[in-house]
PDB file of C-alpha atoms in Angstrom:
ATOM      1  CA  ASP A  78       9.097 -17.191  19.573  1.00 57.00           C
ATOM      2  CA  ALA A  79       5.340 -17.723  19.879  1.00 64.00           C
ATOM      3  CA  GLY A  80       5.427 -18.300  23.644  1.00 88.00           C
ATOM      4  CA  ILE A  81       4.585 -21.984  23.577  1.00 94.00           C
ATOM      5  CA  THR A  82       5.896 -24.433  26.174  1.00 96.00           C
ATOM      6  CA  GLN A  83       5.275 -28.086  26.570  1.00 98.00           C
ATOM      7  CA  SER A  84       5.664 -30.254  29.664  1.00 97.00           C
ATOM      8  CA  PRO A  85       7.185 -32.631  30.262  1.00 97.00           C
ATOM      9  CA  ARG A  86       9.807 -32.554  27.478  1.00 97.00           C
ATOM     10  CA  HIS A  87      10.639 -36.189  27.931  1.00 97.00           C
ATOM     11  CA  LYS A  88       8.670 -39.004  29.582  1.00 97.00           C
ATOM     12  CA  VAL A  89       9.048 -42.724  29.869  1.00 98.00           C
ATOM     13  CA  THR A  90       6.050 -44.662  31.075  1.00 97.00           C
ATOM     14  CA  GLU A  91       4.703 -48.144  31.113  1.00 97.00           C
ATOM     15  CA  THR A  92       1.876 -49.702  29.078  1.00 97.00           C
ATOM     16  CA  GLY A  93      -1.441 -49.156  30.712  1.00 97.00           C
ATOM     17  CA  THR A  94      -0.649 -46.070  32.685  1.00 96.00           C
ATOM     18  CA  PRO A  95      -2.364 -42.690  32.160  1.00 96.00           C
ATOM     19  CA  VAL A  96      -0.295 -39.847  30.754  1.00 97.00           C
ATOM     20  CA  THR A  97      -1.087 -36.184  30.512  1.00 98.00           C
ATOM     21  CA  LEU A  98       0.908 -33.788  28.366  1.00 98.00           C
ATOM     22  CA  ARG A  99       0.496 -30.087  28.771  1.00 98.00           C
ATOM     23  CA  CYS A 100       0.797 -27.251  26.283  1.00 98.00           C
ATOM     24  CA  HIS A 101       0.960 -23.711  27.581  1.00 97.00           C
ATOM     25  CA  GLN A 102       0.802 -20.492  25.543  1.00 95.00           C
ATOM     26  CA  THR A 103       1.141 -16.943  26.743  1.00 92.00           C
ATOM     27  CA  GLU A 104      -0.351 -14.952  23.814  1.00 89.00           C
ATOM     28  CA  ASN A 105      -4.067 -15.698  24.129  1.00 90.00           C
ATOM     29  CA  HIS A 106      -4.397 -17.585  20.820  1.00 93.00           C
ATOM     30  CA  ARG A 107      -7.778 -19.151  20.206  1.00 92.00           C
ATOM     31  CA  TYR A 108      -6.665 -22.195  18.217  1.00 93.00           C
ATOM     32  CA  MET A 109      -4.427 -24.857  19.655  1.00 95.00           C
ATOM     33  CA  TYR A 110      -3.412 -28.209  18.184  1.00 97.00           C
ATOM     34  CA  TRP A 111      -1.837 -31.533  19.237  1.00 98.00           C
ATOM     35  CA  TYR A 112       0.162 -33.539  16.669  1.00 98.00           C
ATOM     36  CA  ARG A 113       2.216 -36.656  16.816  1.00 97.00           C
ATOM     37  CA  GLN A 114       5.278 -37.108  14.650  1.00 97.00           C
ATOM     38  CA  ASP A 115       6.388 -40.591  13.593  1.00 94.00           C
ATOM     39  CA  PRO A 116       8.944 -41.670  10.979  1.00 87.00           C
ATOM     40  CA  GLY A 117       7.325 -41.927   7.575  1.00 85.00           C
ATOM     41  CA  HIS A 118       4.154 -40.227   8.610  1.00 88.00           C
ATOM     42  CA  GLY A 119       5.156 -36.612   9.147  1.00 90.00           C
ATOM     43  CA  LEU A 120       2.923 -34.688  11.466  1.00 94.00           C
ATOM     44  CA  ARG A 121      -0.576 -36.070  12.116  1.00 95.00           C
ATOM     45  CA  LEU A 122      -3.335 -34.168  13.919  1.00 95.00           C
ATOM     46  CA  ILE A 123      -4.651 -35.774  17.084  1.00 97.00           C
ATOM     47  CA  HIS A 124      -7.047 -33.132  18.421  1.00 96.00           C
ATOM     48  CA  TYR A 125      -7.496 -29.426  18.153  1.00 95.00           C
ATOM     49  CA  SER A 126      -9.269 -26.694  20.024  1.00 95.00           C
ATOM     50  CA  TYR A 127     -10.972 -23.551  18.808  1.00 92.00           C
ATOM     51  CA  GLY A 128     -11.700 -22.062  22.177  1.00 92.00           C
ATOM     52  CA  VAL A 129     -12.163 -22.832  25.832  1.00 94.00           C
ATOM     53  CA  LYS A 130     -14.077 -26.099  26.146  1.00 91.00           C
ATOM     54  CA  ASP A 131     -14.298 -26.310  22.360  1.00 93.00           C
ATOM     55  CA  THR A 132     -12.312 -29.245  20.890  1.00 94.00           C
ATOM     56  CA  ASP A 133     -12.557 -31.595  17.953  1.00 93.00           C
ATOM     57  CA  LYS A 134     -10.963 -34.742  16.692  1.00 94.00           C
ATOM     58  CA  GLY A 135      -8.160 -35.019  14.146  1.00 92.00           C
ATOM     59  CA  GLU A 136      -7.150 -37.977  11.978  1.00 91.00           C
ATOM     60  CA  VAL A 137      -5.508 -40.044  14.748  1.00 95.00           C
ATOM     61  CA  SER A 138      -7.651 -39.334  17.826  1.00 96.00           C
ATOM     62  CA  ASP A 139      -8.311 -42.897  19.018  1.00 96.00           C
ATOM     63  CA  GLY A 140      -6.803 -43.489  22.462  1.00 96.00           C
ATOM     64  CA  TYR A 141      -6.411 -39.767  23.180  1.00 98.00           C
ATOM     65  CA  SER A 142      -8.535 -37.155  24.889  1.00 97.00           C
ATOM     66  CA  VAL A 143      -8.023 -33.410  25.397  1.00 97.00           C
ATOM     67  CA  SER A 144      -9.259 -30.650  27.573  1.00 97.00           C
ATOM     68  CA  ARG A 145      -9.087 -26.959  27.471  1.00 97.00           C
ATOM     69  CA  SER A 146     -10.460 -25.204  30.595  1.00 96.00           C
ATOM     70  CA  LYS A 147      -8.348 -22.045  30.133  1.00 95.00           C
ATOM     71  CA  THR A 148      -7.270 -20.285  27.036  1.00 95.00           C
ATOM     72  CA  GLU A 149      -3.565 -20.759  27.771  1.00 96.00           C
ATOM     73  CA  ASP A 150      -3.587 -24.490  28.489  1.00 97.00           C
ATOM     74  CA  PHE A 151      -4.385 -27.450  26.183  1.00 98.00           C
ATOM     75  CA  LEU A 152      -3.931 -30.912  27.789  1.00 98.00           C
ATOM     76  CA  LEU A 153      -3.551 -34.112  25.912  1.00 98.00           C
ATOM     77  CA  THR A 154      -4.351 -37.332  27.890  1.00 98.00           C
ATOM     78  CA  LEU A 155      -3.524 -40.916  27.032  1.00 97.00           C
ATOM     79  CA  GLU A 156      -6.001 -42.758  29.253  1.00 93.00           C
ATOM     80  CA  SER A 157      -4.090 -46.013  29.085  1.00 96.00           C
ATOM     81  CA  ALA A 158      -0.812 -45.670  27.224  1.00 97.00           C
ATOM     82  CA  THR A 159       0.183 -48.313  24.603  1.00 97.00           C
ATOM     83  CA  SER A 160       3.462 -48.876  22.892  1.00 97.00           C
ATOM     84  CA  SER A 161       2.016 -47.623  19.629  1.00 96.00           C
ATOM     85  CA  GLN A 162       1.710 -44.197  21.281  1.00 98.00           C
ATOM     86  CA  THR A 163       5.461 -43.922  21.553  1.00 97.00           C
ATOM     87  CA  SER A 164       6.094 -40.794  19.576  1.00 98.00           C
ATOM     88  CA  VAL A 165       7.124 -37.175  19.628  1.00 98.00           C
ATOM     89  CA  TYR A 166       4.161 -34.915  20.374  1.00 98.00           C
ATOM     90  CA  PHE A 167       3.988 -31.353  19.225  1.00 98.00           C
ATOM     91  CA  CYS A 168       1.607 -28.595  20.332  1.00 97.00           C
ATOM     92  CA  ALA A 169       0.865 -25.751  17.974  1.00 96.00           C
ATOM     93  CA  ILE A 170      -1.047 -22.512  17.988  1.00 95.00           C
ATOM     94  CA  LYS A 171      -2.512 -20.708  15.014  1.00 93.00           C
ATOM     95  CA  GLY A 172      -1.467 -17.112  14.714  1.00 86.00           C
ATOM     96  CA  GLY A 173       1.464 -15.088  15.584  1.00 73.00           C
ATOM     97  CA  ARG A 174       2.960 -11.724  15.433  1.00 69.00           C
ATOM     98  CA  GLU A 175       3.519 -11.943  11.676  1.00 74.00           C
ATOM     99  CA  TYR A 176       0.832 -14.142  10.200  1.00 78.00           C
ATOM    100  CA  THR A 177      -2.502 -14.946  11.844  1.00 81.00           C
ATOM    101  CA  ASP A 178      -3.094 -18.007   9.640  1.00 86.00           C
ATOM    102  CA  THR A 179       0.222 -19.756  10.348  1.00 91.00           C
ATOM    103  CA  GLN A 180       0.917 -22.411  12.821  1.00 94.00           C
ATOM    104  CA  TYR A 181       3.772 -22.069  15.335  1.00 94.00           C
ATOM    105  CA  PHE A 182       5.013 -24.982  17.267  1.00 96.00           C
ATOM    106  CA  GLY A 183       6.099 -25.801  20.780  1.00 96.00           C
ATOM    107  CA  PRO A 184       9.395 -27.595  21.391  1.00 97.00           C
ATOM    108  CA  GLY A 185       7.827 -31.090  21.476  1.00 97.00           C
ATOM    109  CA  THR A 186       7.533 -33.925  24.030  1.00 98.00           C
ATOM    110  CA  ARG A 187       9.264 -37.196  23.506  1.00 97.00           C
ATOM    111  CA  LEU A 188       7.129 -40.006  24.966  1.00 98.00           C
ATOM    112  CA  THR A 189       8.230 -43.577  25.302  1.00 97.00           C
ATOM    113  CA  VAL A 190       5.804 -46.259  26.315  1.00 97.00           C
ATOM    114  CA  LEU A 191       7.475 -49.444  27.439  1.00 96.00           C
TER     115      LEU A 191
ATOM    116  CA  ALA B 699      -9.995 -33.970   0.367  1.00 74.00           C
ATOM    117  CA  GLN B 700      -6.745 -32.173   0.980  1.00 86.00           C
ATOM    118  CA  LYS B 701      -3.405 -33.875   0.595  1.00 93.00           C
ATOM    119  CA  VAL B 702       0.239 -32.929   0.518  1.00 96.00           C
ATOM    120  CA  THR B 703       2.834 -35.152  -1.188  1.00 97.00           C
ATOM    121  CA  GLN B 704       6.560 -34.847  -0.661  1.00 97.00           C
ATOM    122  CA  ALA B 705       7.848 -37.638  -2.875  1.00 96.00           C
ATOM    123  CA  GLN B 706      11.454 -37.187  -1.968  1.00 97.00           C
ATOM    124  CA  THR B 707      12.070 -38.988   1.217  1.00 96.00           C
ATOM    125  CA  GLU B 708      15.741 -38.167   1.513  1.00 97.00           C
ATOM    126  CA  ILE B 709      18.164 -36.088  -0.546  1.00 97.00           C
ATOM    127  CA  SER B 710      21.948 -35.867  -0.176  1.00 98.00           C
ATOM    128  CA  VAL B 711      23.941 -33.123  -1.720  1.00 97.00           C
ATOM    129  CA  VAL B 712      27.511 -31.809  -1.430  1.00 97.00           C
ATOM    130  CA  GLU B 713      27.934 -28.392   0.175  1.00 97.00           C
ATOM    131  CA  LYS B 714      27.464 -25.485  -2.339  1.00 97.00           C
ATOM    132  CA  GLU B 715      25.177 -27.486  -4.565  1.00 97.00           C
ATOM    133  CA  ASP B 716      21.724 -26.213  -5.284  1.00 97.00           C
ATOM    134  CA  VAL B 717      18.871 -28.449  -4.221  1.00 98.00           C
ATOM    135  CA  THR B 718      15.071 -28.372  -4.775  1.00 98.00           C
ATOM    136  CA  LEU B 719      12.542 -29.952  -2.515  1.00 98.00           C
ATOM    137  CA  ASP B 720       9.290 -30.839  -4.150  1.00 98.00           C
ATOM    138  CA  CYS B 721       5.771 -30.356  -2.731  1.00 98.00           C
ATOM    139  CA  VAL B 722       2.597 -31.254  -4.532  1.00 98.00           C
ATOM    140  CA  TYR B 723      -0.758 -30.561  -2.956  1.00 97.00           C
ATOM    141  CA  GLU B 724      -4.437 -31.365  -3.577  1.00 96.00           C
ATOM    142  CA  THR B 725      -7.312 -29.258  -2.566  1.00 93.00           C
ATOM    143  CA  ARG B 726     -10.773 -28.344  -3.814  1.00 90.00           C
ATOM    144  CA  ASP B 727     -10.709 -24.958  -2.202  1.00 88.00           C
ATOM    145  CA  THR B 728      -9.957 -21.846  -4.193  1.00 88.00           C
ATOM    146  CA  THR B 729      -8.604 -20.161  -1.008  1.00 89.00           C
ATOM    147  CA  TYR B 730      -5.816 -21.873   0.811  1.00 92.00           C
ATOM    148  CA  TYR B 731      -2.450 -21.449   2.369  1.00 93.00           C
ATOM    149  CA  LEU B 732       0.808 -23.290   1.805  1.00 95.00           C
ATOM    150  CA  PHE B 733       3.706 -23.429   4.282  1.00 96.00           C
ATOM    151  CA  TRP B 734       7.217 -24.776   4.614  1.00 97.00           C
ATOM    152  CA  TYR B 735       8.729 -25.693   7.933  1.00 97.00           C
ATOM    153  CA  LYS B 736      12.303 -26.802   8.828  1.00 97.00           C
ATOM    154  CA  GLN B 737      13.080 -29.377  11.501  1.00 97.00           C
ATOM    155  CA  PRO B 738      16.793 -29.403  12.270  1.00 97.00           C
ATOM    156  CA  PRO B 739      18.450 -32.208  14.202  1.00 95.00           C
ATOM    157  CA  SER B 740      17.626 -30.431  17.448  1.00 95.00           C
ATOM    158  CA  GLY B 741      14.015 -31.280  16.762  1.00 95.00           C
ATOM    159  CA  GLU B 742      12.084 -27.991  16.857  1.00 95.00           C
ATOM    160  CA  LEU B 743       9.765 -27.014  14.011  1.00 96.00           C
ATOM    161  CA  VAL B 744      10.634 -23.694  12.477  1.00 95.00           C
ATOM    162  CA  PHE B 745       8.303 -21.770  10.267  1.00 94.00           C
ATOM    163  CA  LEU B 746       9.958 -20.692   7.002  1.00 94.00           C
ATOM    164  CA  ILE B 747       7.329 -19.320   4.655  1.00 93.00           C
ATOM    165  CA  ARG B 748       3.619 -18.911   3.987  1.00 91.00           C
ATOM    166  CA  ARG B 749       1.968 -18.336   0.711  1.00 92.00           C
ATOM    167  CA  ASN B 750      -1.750 -17.774   0.014  1.00 90.00           C
ATOM    168  CA  SER B 751      -3.446 -19.194  -3.111  1.00 91.00           C
ATOM    169  CA  PHE B 752      -3.961 -15.745  -4.655  1.00 90.00           C
ATOM    170  CA  ASP B 753      -0.243 -14.832  -4.637  1.00 87.00           C
ATOM    171  CA  GLU B 754       1.699 -16.773  -7.244  1.00 84.00           C
ATOM    172  CA  GLN B 755       4.759 -14.606  -7.000  1.00 84.00           C
ATOM    173  CA  ASN B 756       7.896 -16.453  -6.265  1.00 85.00           C
ATOM    174  CA  GLU B 757       9.757 -15.471  -3.212  1.00 86.00           C
ATOM    175  CA  ILE B 758      13.404 -15.245  -2.378  1.00 88.00           C
ATOM    176  CA  SER B 759      14.958 -14.958   1.078  1.00 89.00           C
ATOM    177  CA  GLY B 760      18.678 -15.109   0.978  1.00 93.00           C
ATOM    178  CA  ARG B 761      19.701 -18.550  -0.260  1.00 95.00           C
ATOM    179  CA  TYR B 762      16.035 -19.819  -0.081  1.00 95.00           C
ATOM    180  CA  SER B 763      13.529 -19.432  -2.815  1.00 94.00           C
ATOM    181  CA  TRP B 764      10.037 -20.798  -3.318  1.00 94.00           C
ATOM    182  CA  ASN B 765       8.196 -21.478  -6.592  1.00 95.00           C
ATOM    183  CA  PHE B 766       4.429 -21.611  -6.362  1.00 95.00           C
ATOM    184  CA  GLN B 767       2.586 -22.870  -9.441  1.00 94.00           C
ATOM    185  CA  LYS B 768      -1.179 -23.297  -9.202  1.00 93.00           C
ATOM    186  CA  SER B 769      -1.250 -24.909 -12.652  1.00 93.00           C
ATOM    187  CA  THR B 770       0.731 -27.911 -11.356  1.00 95.00           C
ATOM    188  CA  SER B 771      -0.398 -27.651  -7.729  1.00 96.00           C
ATOM    189  CA  SER B 772       3.196 -27.344  -6.623  1.00 96.00           C
ATOM    190  CA  PHE B 773       5.029 -25.288  -4.070  1.00 96.00           C
ATOM    191  CA  ASN B 774       8.683 -26.186  -4.458  1.00 97.00           C
ATOM    192  CA  PHE B 775      11.579 -24.945  -2.304  1.00 97.00           C
ATOM    193  CA  THR B 776      15.086 -24.334  -3.610  1.00 96.00           C
ATOM    194  CA  ILE B 777      18.179 -23.808  -1.472  1.00 97.00           C
ATOM    195  CA  THR B 778      20.969 -22.226  -3.433  1.00 97.00           C
ATOM    196  CA  ALA B 779      24.573 -22.883  -2.527  1.00 97.00           C
ATOM    197  CA  SER B 780      23.582 -25.352   0.213  1.00 97.00           C
ATOM    198  CA  GLN B 781      25.412 -25.401   3.574  1.00 97.00           C
ATOM    199  CA  VAL B 782      25.788 -28.079   6.241  1.00 97.00           C
ATOM    200  CA  VAL B 783      23.521 -26.029   8.477  1.00 96.00           C
ATOM    201  CA  ASP B 784      20.718 -26.662   6.024  1.00 97.00           C
ATOM    202  CA  SER B 785      20.735 -30.313   6.905  1.00 98.00           C
ATOM    203  CA  ALA B 786      17.274 -30.893   8.253  1.00 98.00           C
ATOM    204  CA  VAL B 787      13.893 -32.411   7.594  1.00 97.00           C
ATOM    205  CA  TYR B 788      11.607 -30.064   5.624  1.00 98.00           C
ATOM    206  CA  PHE B 789       7.875 -30.207   5.817  1.00 97.00           C
ATOM    207  CA  CYS B 790       5.348 -28.754   3.346  1.00 97.00           C
ATOM    208  CA  ALA B 791       1.796 -28.029   4.685  1.00 97.00           C
ATOM    209  CA  LEU B 792      -1.574 -26.939   3.423  1.00 95.00           C
ATOM    210  CA  SER B 793      -4.499 -25.184   5.062  1.00 92.00           C
ATOM    211  CA  GLU B 794      -7.843 -24.583   3.475  1.00 83.00           C
ATOM    212  CA  ALA B 795      -9.221 -21.192   4.381  1.00 72.00           C
ATOM    213  CA  THR B 796     -12.905 -21.570   3.457  1.00 66.00           C
ATOM    214  CA  SER B 797     -13.568 -24.675   5.526  1.00 65.00           C
ATOM    215  CA  GLY B 798     -13.629 -22.648   8.718  1.00 69.00           C
ATOM    216  CA  THR B 799     -12.009 -25.420  10.702  1.00 73.00           C
ATOM    217  CA  TYR B 800      -8.423 -24.265  10.317  1.00 82.00           C
ATOM    218  CA  LYS B 801      -6.835 -27.695   9.987  1.00 86.00           C
ATOM    219  CA  TYR B 802      -3.438 -28.144   8.483  1.00 92.00           C
ATOM    220  CA  ILE B 803      -2.242 -31.118   6.514  1.00 93.00           C
ATOM    221  CA  PHE B 804       1.453 -31.907   6.374  1.00 95.00           C
ATOM    222  CA  GLY B 805       3.520 -33.851   3.893  1.00 95.00           C
ATOM    223  CA  THR B 806       5.699 -36.692   5.217  1.00 95.00           C
ATOM    224  CA  GLY B 807       8.779 -34.537   5.016  1.00 96.00           C
ATOM    225  CA  THR B 808      12.048 -34.558   3.039  1.00 97.00           C
ATOM    226  CA  ARG B 809      15.284 -35.252   4.871  1.00 97.00           C
ATOM    227  CA  LEU B 810      18.060 -33.132   3.389  1.00 98.00           C
ATOM    228  CA  LYS B 811      21.628 -34.063   4.106  1.00 98.00           C
ATOM    229  CA  VAL B 812      24.317 -31.546   3.093  1.00 97.00           C
ATOM    230  CA  LEU B 813      27.742 -33.079   3.085  1.00 96.00           C
ATOM    231  CA  ALA B 814      30.863 -31.058   3.724  1.00 94.00           C
TER     232      ALA B 814
END
């Protein structure tokens, strides 16, 4: 257990509304990541963070923004949700008790955009 | 550019059969890490194993074994005497250590169905 929680775990929203997903970790890890998982695509990186206020884009960052004002929290915002953003979102940290170069994942958030 | 290919989209086996999940990777780095994760029907992503590019020893953990071959850029995963509880989607992933960005690239996953 890497001490990662995600909230909410499930959300249904309407097209055009803003949505914020939260990832919280309790072990002071520097690197945090947001992925989306879609059938046939595996896990694709949206954004990642390498420290407080330090973030960078992944391969599918369009339509998403992130913020990290505290080490423990990494927020993913959909400014204006679209149906194509219906997905399962996973947060991850790099590092754990056993391997510092390994990613460990939160439980995921299922987002449905109607 | 880094890439991970899991060509097997779905595999079905009967309980107690052995099954191998294939993973082929591409990287220009000489230092990198390879990983396998399991995603059971409940949806969480569970870390199974990590291997660095300098360690080509195969690893066995109970019914699970991993075969890392740099010559063929493969990191295959074998489950011996499969069980219904092994039914899951399995992901292979790659991370390049020298880039300094600590990004991870995942394959598209292989869905394993173990039938009783």
